[in-house]
Coordinates of C-alpha atoms in Angstrom, one line a residue:
M209 CA 19.3 -13.2 -2.6
A210 CA 20.6 -11.0 -5.5
L211 CA 18.8 -8.7 -7.7
R212 CA 19.7 -8.9 -11.4
T213 CA 19.5 -5.7 -13.3
P214 CA 17.3 -6.2 -16.4
A215 CA 19.4 -6.0 -19.5
R216 CA 18.5 -3.1 -21.8
P217 CA 18.0 -3.8 -25.5
S218 CA 20.7 -2.5 -27.8
F219 CA 19.6 -0.6 -30.8
Q220 CA 21.7 0.1 -33.8
P221 CA 19.8 2.5 -36.0
G222 CA 22.7 3.0 -38.3
A223 CA 22.5 -0.6 -39.5
R224 CA 19.0 -0.1 -41.0
E225 CA 18.6 -0.1 -44.7
S226 CA 18.1 3.2 -46.5
G227 CA 14.8 1.9 -48.0
L228 CA 13.4 1.6 -44.5
R229 CA 14.5 5.1 -43.7
D230 CA 12.7 6.4 -46.7
C231 CA 9.5 4.7 -45.5
G232 CA 9.8 6.1 -42.0
P233 CA 6.9 8.6 -42.3
L234 CA 4.6 6.1 -43.8
V235 CA 5.4 3.5 -41.1
L236 CA 4.8 6.1 -38.4
M237 CA 1.4 7.0 -39.9
V238 CA 0.3 3.4 -40.1
G239 CA 1.5 2.7 -36.6
L240 CA -0.4 5.7 -35.2
L241 CA -3.6 4.6 -37.0
L242 CA -3.2 1.1 -35.6
R243 CA -2.8 2.4 -32.1
T244 CA -5.9 4.6 -32.5
C245 CA -7.8 1.6 -33.7
E246 CA -6.6 -0.5 -30.7
L247 CA -7.6 2.2 -28.2
T248 CA -11.0 2.6 -29.8
A249 CA -11.5 -1.2 -29.7
A250 CA -10.4 -1.2 -26.1
G251 CA -12.9 1.5 -25.1
A252 CA -15.7 -0.4 -26.9
L253 CA -14.7 -3.7 -25.4
Q254 CA -14.6 -2.5 -21.8
P255 CA -12.2 -5.1 -20.6
N256 CA -12.6 -6.8 -17.2
I257 CA -10.1 -5.3 -14.8
L258 CA -8.2 -7.4 -12.2
L259 CA -6.0 -5.5 -9.8
I260 CA -3.9 -7.5 -7.4
M261 CA -2.0 -5.7 -4.6
A262 CA 0.3 -7.4 -2.2
D263 CA 1.0 -5.9 1.3
D264 CA 4.6 -5.0 2.3
L265 CA 6.1 -7.0 -0.5
G266 CA 9.7 -6.0 -1.4
I267 CA 10.5 -5.6 -5.1
G268 CA 13.5 -7.9 -4.7
D269 CA 11.2 -10.8 -3.5
L270 CA 10.1 -11.8 -7.0
G271 CA 11.9 -13.9 -9.6
C272 CA 11.0 -11.6 -12.4
Y273 CA 12.7 -8.8 -10.5
G274 CA 15.9 -10.8 -10.0
N275 CA 15.3 -13.1 -7.0
S276 CA 16.8 -16.5 -7.7
T277 CA 16.0 -18.1 -4.3
L278 CA 12.3 -17.5 -3.8
R279 CA 9.9 -19.3 -6.0
T280 CA 7.3 -17.1 -7.6
P281 CA 6.4 -18.8 -10.9
H282 CA 2.9 -17.5 -11.3
I283 CA 3.8 -13.8 -10.9
D284 CA 6.9 -14.4 -13.1
R285 CA 4.6 -15.9 -15.8
L286 CA 2.4 -12.9 -15.6
A287 CA 5.4 -10.7 -16.3
E288 CA 6.5 -12.9 -19.2
E289 CA 3.0 -12.6 -20.8
G290 CA 2.8 -8.8 -20.2
V291 CA 4.6 -5.6 -19.5
R292 CA 7.0 -5.2 -16.5
L293 CA 7.8 -1.8 -15.1
T294 CA 11.2 -1.4 -13.4
Q295 CA 10.6 2.1 -12.0
H296 CA 7.1 1.8 -10.6
L297 CA 6.7 4.0 -7.5
A298 CA 4.3 4.1 -4.5
A299 CA 3.0 7.5 -3.6
A300 CA 3.6 6.9 0.1
P301 CA 5.7 4.4 2.1
L302 CA 2.9 3.2 4.4
C303 CA -0.3 1.2 3.8
T304 CA -3.2 3.7 4.4
P305 CA -1.8 6.7 2.5
S306 CA -0.4 4.6 -0.3
R307 CA -3.7 2.9 -0.9
A308 CA -5.6 6.2 -0.6
A309 CA -3.4 7.6 -3.4
F310 CA -3.8 4.4 -5.5
L311 CA -7.6 4.5 -5.2
T312 CA -8.0 8.2 -6.0
G313 CA -5.0 8.9 -8.4
R314 CA -4.0 11.8 -6.0
H315 CA -1.4 12.2 -3.4
S316 CA -2.9 11.1 -0.1
F317 CA -2.3 14.5 1.7
R318 CA -4.8 16.0 -0.8
S319 CA -7.5 14.1 0.9
G320 CA -6.1 14.4 4.4
M321 CA -5.1 10.8 4.4
D322 CA -1.5 11.3 5.6
A323 CA 0.3 12.3 8.7
S324 CA 0.9 15.8 9.9
D325 CA 3.5 14.7 12.5
G326 CA 1.4 12.3 14.4
Y327 CA -0.1 8.9 13.5
R328 CA 0.9 7.8 10.0
A329 CA -1.9 5.2 9.4
L330 CA -5.3 4.4 10.7
Q331 CA -5.1 2.5 14.0
W332 CA -8.7 1.3 14.7
N333 CA -11.8 0.1 13.0
G334 CA -13.6 2.2 15.6
G335 CA -11.9 5.5 14.7
S336 CA -13.7 8.2 12.8
G337 CA -10.9 9.0 10.2
G338 CA -10.9 7.6 6.7
L339 CA -11.2 8.3 3.0
P340 CA -13.5 11.3 2.7
E341 CA -16.9 10.8 1.0
N342 CA -16.1 13.6 -1.5
E343 CA -13.1 11.7 -2.9
T344 CA -13.7 9.8 -6.2
T345 CA -12.2 6.4 -6.5
F346 CA -11.7 4.5 -9.8
A347 CA -14.3 2.1 -8.6
R348 CA -16.9 4.8 -8.5
I349 CA -16.2 5.9 -12.0
L350 CA -16.2 2.3 -13.3
Q351 CA -19.4 1.6 -11.5
Q352 CA -20.9 4.6 -13.4
Q353 CA -19.6 3.0 -16.6
G354 CA -21.7 -0.2 -16.0
Y355 CA -19.0 -2.3 -14.3
A356 CA -19.6 -4.7 -11.4
T357 CA -17.1 -3.5 -8.8
G358 CA -15.7 -5.8 -6.1
L359 CA -13.1 -5.6 -3.4
I360 CA -11.7 -8.7 -1.8
G361 CA -9.2 -8.4 1.1
K362 CA -7.7 -5.4 2.9
W363 CA -9.3 -2.0 3.0
H364 CA -7.6 0.1 5.7
Q365 CA -9.4 3.3 4.6
G366 CA -11.8 3.7 7.6
V367 CA -15.3 2.5 8.2
N368 CA -17.6 4.9 10.1
C369 CA -17.9 8.6 11.0
E370 CA -20.6 9.2 13.6
S371 CA -22.3 5.9 14.3
R372 CA -21.4 2.2 13.8
V373 CA -23.9 1.9 10.9
D374 CA -23.2 5.1 8.8
H375 CA -20.4 3.4 6.9
C376 CA -19.2 6.7 5.5
H377 CA -15.7 5.4 4.7
H378 CA -16.7 1.9 3.8
P379 CA -15.9 0.4 0.4
L380 CA -19.6 0.3 -0.6
N381 CA -19.6 4.1 -0.1
H382 CA -16.7 4.5 -2.4
G383 CA -17.9 2.8 -5.6
F384 CA -17.6 -0.9 -4.8
D385 CA -20.8 -2.8 -4.9
Y386 CA -19.3 -5.9 -3.2
F387 CA -16.8 -6.2 -0.3
Y388 CA -15.5 -9.1 1.5
G389 CA -12.4 -8.9 3.7
M390 CA -10.7 -6.9 6.5
P391 CA -11.8 -3.3 7.0
F392 CA -8.5 -2.9 8.8
T393 CA -5.2 -4.6 8.2
L394 CA -3.3 -7.6 9.6
V395 CA -1.2 -6.7 12.7
N396 CA 0.6 -8.8 15.2
D397 CA -2.3 -8.3 17.6
C398 CA -4.4 -10.6 15.3
H399 CA -2.2 -13.5 16.4
P400 CA -2.7 -14.5 20.1
D401 CA 1.0 -15.5 20.4
R402 CA 2.6 -12.4 18.9
P403 CA 3.7 -9.3 20.7
P404 CA 1.5 -6.2 20.5
E405 CA 1.8 -3.9 17.6
V406 CA -1.0 -1.3 17.5
D407 CA 0.4 1.8 19.2
A408 CA 2.6 -0.5 21.3
A409 CA 4.7 2.3 22.8
T410 CA 1.6 4.2 24.1
R411 CA 0.2 0.9 25.4
A412 CA 3.4 0.2 27.3
K413 CA 3.4 3.7 28.9
L414 CA -0.2 3.4 29.9
W415 CA 0.5 0.0 31.5
R416 CA 3.5 1.5 33.4
Y417 CA 1.4 4.4 34.6
T418 CA -1.4 2.0 35.8
Q419 CA 1.1 -0.1 37.7
M420 CA 2.6 3.0 39.4
L421 CA -0.8 4.3 40.3
A422 CA -1.9 0.9 41.6
L423 CA 1.2 0.5 43.7
G424 CA 0.7 4.0 45.1
M425 CA -2.9 3.1 46.1
L426 CA -1.8 -0.1 47.7
T427 CA 0.8 1.9 49.7
V428 CA -1.8 4.4 50.8
A429 CA -4.3 1.6 51.8
A430 CA -1.6 -0.2 53.7
S431 CA -0.6 3.0 55.5
K432 CA -4.2 3.7 56.4
A433 CA -4.7 0.2 57.7
C434 CA -1.6 0.6 59.9
G435 CA -2.6 4.0 61.1
L436 CA 0.4 5.7 59.6
I437 CA -1.7 8.3 57.7
S438 CA -4.9 10.1 58.7
V439 CA -7.1 9.9 55.6
S440 CA -10.6 8.6 55.4
W441 CA -11.4 5.2 53.9
K442 CA -13.9 7.1 51.7
A443 CA -11.1 9.1 50.1
V444 CA -9.0 6.0 49.7
T445 CA -11.9 4.2 48.0
G446 CA -12.6 7.2 45.7
A447 CA -8.9 7.4 44.7
A448 CA -8.9 3.6 44.0
G449 CA -12.0 4.1 41.8
L450 CA -10.2 6.8 39.8
V451 CA -7.3 4.5 39.2
F452 CA -9.6 1.8 38.1
L453 CA -11.4 4.2 35.7
F454 CA -8.1 5.2 34.3
F455 CA -7.2 1.6 33.7
A456 CA -10.6 0.8 32.2
S457 CA -10.5 3.8 29.9
W458 CA -7.5 2.5 27.9
Y459 CA -7.8 -1.2 28.5
A460 CA -11.3 -1.2 26.9
S461 CA -9.5 -0.5 23.6
F462 CA -5.9 -1.8 23.9
G463 CA -6.9 -4.9 25.9
F464 CA -9.1 -6.1 23.0
V465 CA -7.3 -5.1 19.9
R466 CA -7.8 -8.6 18.3
R467 CA -11.6 -8.4 18.8
W468 CA -12.0 -4.8 17.6
N469 CA -9.6 -4.7 14.7
C470 CA -9.1 -8.3 13.4
I471 CA -12.5 -8.9 11.8
L472 CA -14.0 -9.9 8.5
M473 CA -16.9 -8.2 6.8
R474 CA -19.2 -9.1 3.9
N475 CA -20.6 -5.8 2.6
H476 CA -21.9 -4.0 5.8
D477 CA -22.1 -7.1 8.0
V478 CA -19.4 -8.4 10.3
T479 CA -19.1 -12.1 9.6
E480 CA -16.2 -13.1 11.8
Q481 CA -15.1 -11.4 15.1
P482 CA -12.3 -12.1 15.8
M483 CA -11.2 -13.6 12.6
V484 CA -9.7 -17.1 12.4
L485 CA -6.3 -16.4 10.8
E486 CA -5.6 -20.0 9.7
R487 CA -8.5 -20.1 7.2
T488 CA -8.5 -16.5 6.1
A489 CA -6.4 -17.1 3.0
S490 CA -8.7 -19.9 1.7
L491 CA -11.8 -17.7 2.4
M492 CA -10.3 -14.8 0.4
L493 CA -9.4 -17.1 -2.5
K494 CA -12.8 -18.6 -2.6
E495 CA -14.4 -15.2 -2.6
A496 CA -12.2 -14.0 -5.4
V497 CA -12.8 -17.0 -7.6
S498 CA -16.6 -16.9 -6.8
Y499 CA -16.7 -13.2 -7.8
I500 CA -15.0 -13.9 -11.2
E501 CA -17.4 -16.7 -11.9
R502 CA -20.5 -14.7 -10.9
N503 CA -19.5 -11.8 -13.1
K504 CA -17.8 -13.5 -16.0
H505 CA -20.3 -12.0 -18.5
G506 CA -18.8 -8.7 -17.4
P507 CA -17.5 -6.2 -17.5
F508 CA -16.2 -6.3 -13.9
L509 CA -13.6 -4.6 -11.8
L510 CA -12.1 -6.9 -9.1
F511 CA -9.5 -5.4 -6.7
V512 CA -7.8 -8.3 -4.8
S513 CA -6.1 -6.6 -1.9
L514 CA -4.0 -9.4 -0.4
L515 CA -3.3 -9.8 3.3
H516 CA 0.1 -11.4 2.3
V517 CA 2.9 -10.6 3.2
H518 CA 2.2 -8.4 6.2
I519 CA 3.2 -9.6 9.6
P520 CA 2.2 -11.8 11.5
L521 CA 2.8 -13.8 8.2
V522 CA 0.0 -16.3 8.7
T523 CA 0.9 -19.2 6.4
T524 CA -0.9 -22.5 5.9
K525 CA 0.8 -25.8 6.8
E526 CA 1.2 -26.7 3.1
F527 CA 3.8 -23.9 2.7
L528 CA 5.4 -23.8 6.1
G529 CA 9.1 -24.7 5.9
E530 CA 9.1 -24.9 2.1
S531 CA 11.1 -21.9 1.2
Q532 CA 14.8 -21.0 1.7
H533 CA 14.0 -17.9 3.7
G534 CA 12.0 -18.9 6.7
L535 CA 8.5 -17.8 7.5
Y536 CA 8.6 -14.7 5.3
G537 CA 9.7 -16.8 2.3
D538 CA 7.0 -19.3 3.0
N539 CA 4.4 -16.5 3.0
V540 CA 5.7 -15.1 -0.3
E541 CA 5.5 -18.4 -2.0
E542 CA 2.0 -19.0 -0.6
M543 CA 1.1 -15.5 -2.0
D544 CA 2.4 -16.5 -5.4
W545 CA 0.2 -19.6 -5.3
L546 CA -2.8 -17.5 -4.4
V547 CA -2.2 -15.2 -7.4
G548 CA -1.8 -18.3 -9.6
E549 CA -5.2 -19.7 -8.5
I550 CA -6.9 -16.3 -9.2
L551 CA -5.2 -16.2 -12.7
N552 CA -6.3 -19.8 -13.3
A553 CA -9.9 -18.8 -12.5
V554 CA -9.7 -16.0 -15.1
E555 CA -8.4 -18.5 -17.7
E556 CA -10.9 -21.3 -16.8
N557 CA -13.7 -18.9 -17.3
G558 CA -12.4 -17.9 -20.7
L559 CA -11.6 -14.4 -19.7
K560 CA -7.8 -14.2 -20.2
N561 CA -7.9 -12.2 -23.4
T562 CA -10.6 -9.8 -22.2
T563 CA -9.0 -9.1 -18.8
F564 CA -6.6 -6.3 -18.0
T565 CA -4.5 -7.7 -15.1
Y566 CA -2.2 -5.7 -12.8
F567 CA 0.0 -6.8 -10.0
T568 CA 1.9 -4.6 -7.5
S569 CA 2.7 -4.0 -3.8
D570 CA 1.6 -1.0 -1.7
H571 CA 5.2 0.0 -0.8
G572 CA 8.6 -1.5 -0.1
G573 CA 9.5 -4.4 2.2
H574 CA 9.5 -3.9 6.0
L575 CA 13.1 -4.0 7.0
E576 CA 12.5 -3.6 10.8
A577 CA 10.2 -6.5 11.0
R578 CA 12.3 -9.3 12.5
D579 CA 12.5 -11.5 15.6
E580 CA 15.4 -13.2 17.4
H581 CA 15.4 -15.9 14.7
S582 CA 14.9 -14.4 11.3
Q583 CA 13.9 -11.5 9.1
L584 CA 10.1 -11.1 8.9
G585 CA 10.0 -8.4 6.3
G586 CA 10.7 -8.1 2.6
W587 CA 13.8 -7.6 0.6
N588 CA 14.1 -4.5 -1.5
G589 CA 16.9 -5.7 -3.7
I590 CA 19.6 -3.2 -4.6
Y591 CA 17.5 -0.3 -3.4
R592 CA 18.3 1.6 -0.2
G593 CA 15.7 1.8 2.6
G594 CA 12.3 0.2 3.1
K595 CA 8.7 0.6 4.4
G596 CA 8.1 3.9 6.1
M597 CA 10.9 5.8 4.2
G598 CA 9.4 8.2 1.8
G599 CA 12.5 9.2 0.0
W600 CA 14.8 6.2 -0.4
E601 CA 14.0 3.9 -3.3
G602 CA 13.6 0.8 -1.2
G603 CA 10.5 2.3 0.5
I604 CA 8.7 3.3 -2.6
R605 CA 9.9 1.2 -5.6
V606 CA 7.5 -1.6 -6.1
P607 CA 6.6 -4.3 -8.7
G608 CA 4.5 -3.2 -11.6
I609 CA 3.2 -5.9 -14.0
F610 CA 0.4 -5.5 -16.6
R611 CA -1.1 -8.1 -18.8
W612 CA -3.7 -7.9 -21.6
P613 CA -3.0 -10.5 -24.3
G614 CA -3.2 -9.1 -27.8
L615 CA -3.1 -5.5 -26.7
L616 CA 0.0 -5.3 -24.5
P617 CA 3.2 -6.7 -25.9
A618 CA 4.4 -9.8 -24.0
G619 CA 7.7 -9.7 -22.4
R620 CA 8.2 -5.9 -22.7
V621 CA 10.2 -4.1 -20.0
I622 CA 9.8 -0.4 -19.4
H623 CA 12.3 1.6 -17.4
E624 CA 10.4 4.9 -17.3
P625 CA 9.3 6.4 -14.0
T626 CA 5.6 5.6 -13.2
S627 CA 3.4 5.8 -10.2
L628 CA 0.7 3.7 -8.4
M629 CA -1.4 6.8 -8.9
D630 CA -1.3 6.2 -12.7
V631 CA -3.5 3.2 -12.3
F632 CA -6.5 5.5 -11.6
P633 CA -6.5 7.3 -15.0
T634 CA -5.4 4.1 -16.8
V635 CA -8.4 2.0 -15.8
V636 CA -10.8 4.9 -16.2
Q637 CA -9.6 5.3 -19.8
L638 CA -9.9 1.6 -20.5
A639 CA -13.5 1.7 -19.1
G640 CA -14.4 4.6 -21.3
G641 CA -14.8 7.0 -18.4
Q642 CA -13.4 10.5 -17.7
V643 CA -11.2 11.5 -14.8
P644 CA -12.6 14.2 -12.5
Q645 CA -12.0 17.8 -13.8
D646 CA -12.7 19.5 -10.5
R647 CA -9.6 18.5 -8.6
V648 CA -5.9 17.8 -9.1
I649 CA -5.2 14.3 -10.4
D650 CA -1.5 13.4 -10.0
G651 CA -1.6 10.2 -12.0
R652 CA -1.2 9.9 -15.7
S653 CA -2.7 7.2 -18.0
L654 CA -0.2 4.5 -18.8
V655 CA -2.1 3.2 -21.8
P656 CA 0.2 4.8 -24.5
L657 CA 3.4 3.8 -22.6
L658 CA 2.2 0.2 -22.1
Q659 CA 1.2 -0.2 -25.7
G660 CA 4.4 1.3 -27.0
A661 CA 2.7 4.4 -28.6
A662 CA 4.7 6.6 -26.3
E663 CA 8.4 6.4 -25.6
H664 CA 8.4 8.2 -22.3
S665 CA 6.3 8.5 -19.2
E666 CA 4.3 11.6 -18.8
H667 CA 6.0 12.3 -15.5
E668 CA 8.8 14.7 -15.8
F669 CA 8.9 15.2 -12.0
L670 CA 7.7 13.0 -9.1
F671 CA 7.5 14.1 -5.5
H672 CA 8.2 11.7 -2.6
Y673 CA 6.5 12.4 0.7
C674 CA 6.8 11.0 4.2
G675 CA 3.7 12.1 5.9
K676 CA 3.3 15.8 5.0
H677 CA 7.0 16.3 4.6
L678 CA 8.6 16.3 1.2
H679 CA 11.6 14.1 1.5
A680 CA 12.7 13.8 -2.1
A681 CA 11.9 14.6 -5.7
R682 CA 13.0 13.1 -9.0
W683 CA 13.5 14.7 -12.4
H684 CA 13.5 12.6 -15.6
D685 CA 15.3 14.8 -18.1
K686 CA 13.9 13.3 -21.2
D687 CA 16.3 15.2 -23.5
S688 CA 19.4 13.8 -22.0
G689 CA 17.9 10.5 -20.6
R690 CA 19.4 11.2 -17.2
L691 CA 17.3 10.6 -14.1
W692 CA 18.1 12.8 -11.1
K693 CA 16.9 12.4 -7.5
V694 CA 17.2 15.2 -4.9
H695 CA 16.9 14.4 -1.2
Y696 CA 15.8 17.2 1.2
M697 CA 15.4 14.9 4.3
T698 CA 16.6 11.4 5.1
P699 CA 15.9 9.2 8.2
R700 CA 18.6 8.6 10.7
F701 CA 19.2 4.9 10.8
H702 CA 19.5 3.1 14.1
P703 CA 22.0 1.9 15.0
E704 CA 24.2 4.3 13.1
G705 CA 25.4 2.7 9.9
A706 CA 22.5 0.3 9.7
G707 CA 20.1 0.3 6.8
A708 CA 16.9 0.8 8.8
C709 CA 15.6 2.1 12.1
Y710 CA 15.9 -1.1 14.1
G711 CA 14.2 -0.9 17.5
Q712 CA 11.4 1.2 16.0
G713 CA 8.4 0.1 14.0
V714 CA 9.5 2.3 11.0
C715 CA 11.7 5.3 10.6
P716 CA 10.1 8.7 11.5
C717 CA 9.3 11.4 9.0
S718 CA 10.5 14.4 10.9
G719 CA 12.0 15.8 14.1
E720 CA 15.1 14.4 15.6
G721 CA 14.7 11.2 13.6
V722 CA 15.7 12.8 10.3
T723 CA 18.6 14.7 8.8
Q724 CA 17.7 17.8 6.8
H725 CA 20.1 18.4 3.9
N726 CA 21.1 21.9 2.9
P727 CA 22.4 21.8 0.2
P728 CA 20.3 18.7 -0.7
L729 CA 21.7 15.3 -1.6
L730 CA 21.8 14.6 -5.3
F731 CA 21.9 11.2 -7.0
E732 CA 21.8 10.2 -10.6
L733 CA 19.6 7.1 -10.5
S734 CA 20.3 6.1 -14.1
R735 CA 23.9 5.4 -13.0
D736 CA 23.4 4.8 -9.3
P737 CA 20.1 3.2 -8.6
S738 CA 21.2 2.1 -5.2
E739 CA 21.7 5.8 -4.1
A740 CA 25.1 4.9 -2.8
R741 CA 27.2 7.8 -4.3
P742 CA 25.9 11.3 -3.6
L743 CA 27.1 13.8 -6.2
T744 CA 28.7 17.1 -5.3
P745 CA 29.5 20.3 -7.2
G746 CA 33.0 19.0 -7.6
S747 CA 32.0 15.6 -9.0
E748 CA 29.0 16.7 -11.1
P749 CA 29.2 19.9 -13.2
L750 CA 25.4 20.1 -13.4
Y751 CA 24.8 19.9 -9.7
H752 CA 23.6 23.4 -9.1
A753 CA 21.6 23.5 -12.3
V754 CA 19.8 20.2 -11.4
V755 CA 19.1 21.2 -7.8
A756 CA 17.8 24.6 -9.0
R757 CA 15.5 23.0 -11.7
V758 CA 14.1 20.5 -9.2
G759 CA 13.6 23.2 -6.7
Q760 CA 11.6 25.2 -9.2
A761 CA 9.4 22.2 -9.9
V762 CA 8.9 21.7 -6.1
E763 CA 7.7 25.3 -5.8
E764 CA 5.3 24.9 -8.7
H765 CA 4.0 21.7 -7.2
R766 CA 3.4 23.3 -3.8
E767 CA 1.2 25.9 -5.5
T768 CA -1.3 23.0 -6.2
L769 CA -1.7 22.2 -2.5
S770 CA -4.6 23.3 -0.4
P771 CA -5.5 22.6 3.3
V772 CA -8.0 19.8 4.0
P773 CA -9.3 18.3 7.2
P774 CA -6.7 15.9 8.6
Q775 CA -8.0 12.3 8.8
F776 CA -5.2 11.2 11.1
S777 CA -5.8 13.8 13.8
L778 CA -5.9 12.5 17.4
S779 CA -9.7 13.0 17.5
N780 CA -10.1 10.9 14.4
I781 CA -7.6 8.2 15.3
L782 CA -8.9 7.5 18.8
W783 CA -11.0 4.4 19.3
K784 CA -14.7 5.2 19.9
P785 CA -16.9 2.4 21.1
W786 CA -20.0 3.8 19.4
L787 CA -18.2 3.5 16.0
Q788 CA -16.9 0.0 16.5
P789 CA -18.2 -2.6 13.9
C790 CA -19.8 -5.4 15.9
C791 CA -21.7 -8.6 15.3
G792 CA -24.0 -9.2 18.2
I793 CA -24.7 -6.8 21.0
F794 CA -21.8 -4.4 21.9
P795 CA -19.5 -5.0 23.7
F796 CA -20.2 -8.7 23.5
C797 CA -19.1 -8.8 19.8
S798 CA -18.4 -12.4 18.7
C799 CA -19.3 -14.5 15.7
T800 CA -17.8 -17.2 13.4
Q801 CA -19.1 -17.4 9.9
D802 CA -20.0 -20.6 8.1
E803 CA -16.9 -21.5 6.1
D804 CA -19.0 -22.8 3.2
H805 CA -21.1 -19.6 2.9
R806 CA -21.4 -18.3 -0.6
E807 CA -22.7 -15.0 -1.7
T808 CA -25.5 -15.3 -4.2

């Protein structure tokens, strides 16, 4: 697969006629008036808003971003009919923090939804961590503006705090009035035939400890039976009981990951536990189409948070073996078909021209996801790194496609730096709302940039974190047009010379797994988007000036930070049986929903 760099249009202002130059001020005034009218009309219209987010999709997996071997015609058509961003960036390189930033328009560490050197994503539906109740999502603001607000698919922002029915982190407590999907995320544990994924290293250690303790108890019991040691049977039995309690304490969670984490919910009710993977895609599609039909008289917000293309890559038989890139390619092509069916539902209900549609991925493709046969993660094109890497472009550069016929120019390509956090103020503006004034909002509205009323993104600097650690920062020098990227830390690839941390789930953010750079690495992305040629004071005369200017911006950015309760602390991450969502009587949680059920 090869990524084709989009051609930049060539402008020759010197060839314009002098009469047009004389009319320049008048043309500019008319253009600004037209843009003002468009925005006023947009605010009065309150468009339907359809947000589609893929899971773990690499930017190089789509035809409209240069892939010539995977078939993604529906997403490609969306790009042809709308605006495509080439420098769209996730605020974090993993699911939970990236989605927290997307929902709130704020870096995830501002809400405690990022790692402080421990776990980097939520691990259990039965944990107490999650998106805090005092955070404001775009769904909450749109709900206040009179929108119907729905979420279909993956949540991964927590469920409960103190009891299994308080739903403090649940979508319905964050501005959505309808939810159908996974409160957690797909993991290998959801598939009976796949190796364990949730905290697999800890699970393996606990199993080894249990085996060692059990072997020791058997040795003690045998020695007692043979009269080799003088210890009472009561003591032997008590010790054996302690070994069993140790085993039960961890096996109650890790032994039933599929039952505890791989569930479907409709609003507050668990409808399938464990979920039947083979029919999940069709259920999600039916729910999305049904939501559009029920709310076609609008306005509505529908966030379709796809389970594709996260491992275990559950793919229906219609798409198995159909792509040139194995199971992962099959899953990508099925995802494109699902997107096409949702877009068809919009058109069939006469909503295409009144719907603001957006497609993206939560972060870059998962390079370490592979088995003995093939690659099971995405392709990030020419960009270095992947999922879990907060600094390298491959971990954070994602597709960004917007369509609103008549108001956004079809076929436009924008090379300005933008962020997933920008979607928050963008949709709030379109809905006629106001972003919160009592907190830092890191996103900036994209409306002027998308419509062509602004030439540049509002972001002069963007800061790229891995957990709580600042790995890199970029500076878009709008005067010169040059785009600089400074790396303060980079992950150490394994094996040395590889492009990822093979043998690990993802690359670490800190400790022995990273290299700290002093002086920092400097790249000019406008000339070296692959980050292959670090600049030096000898090769770049502006090296010291650029590093100093970015360093100043970093210090100013750090002044906006304040401590918050960590949602990924061990106490919040641990599985708690009293918080576990359950259909039936705990711990006998089991149910299978009627496949033909419809929400009325």
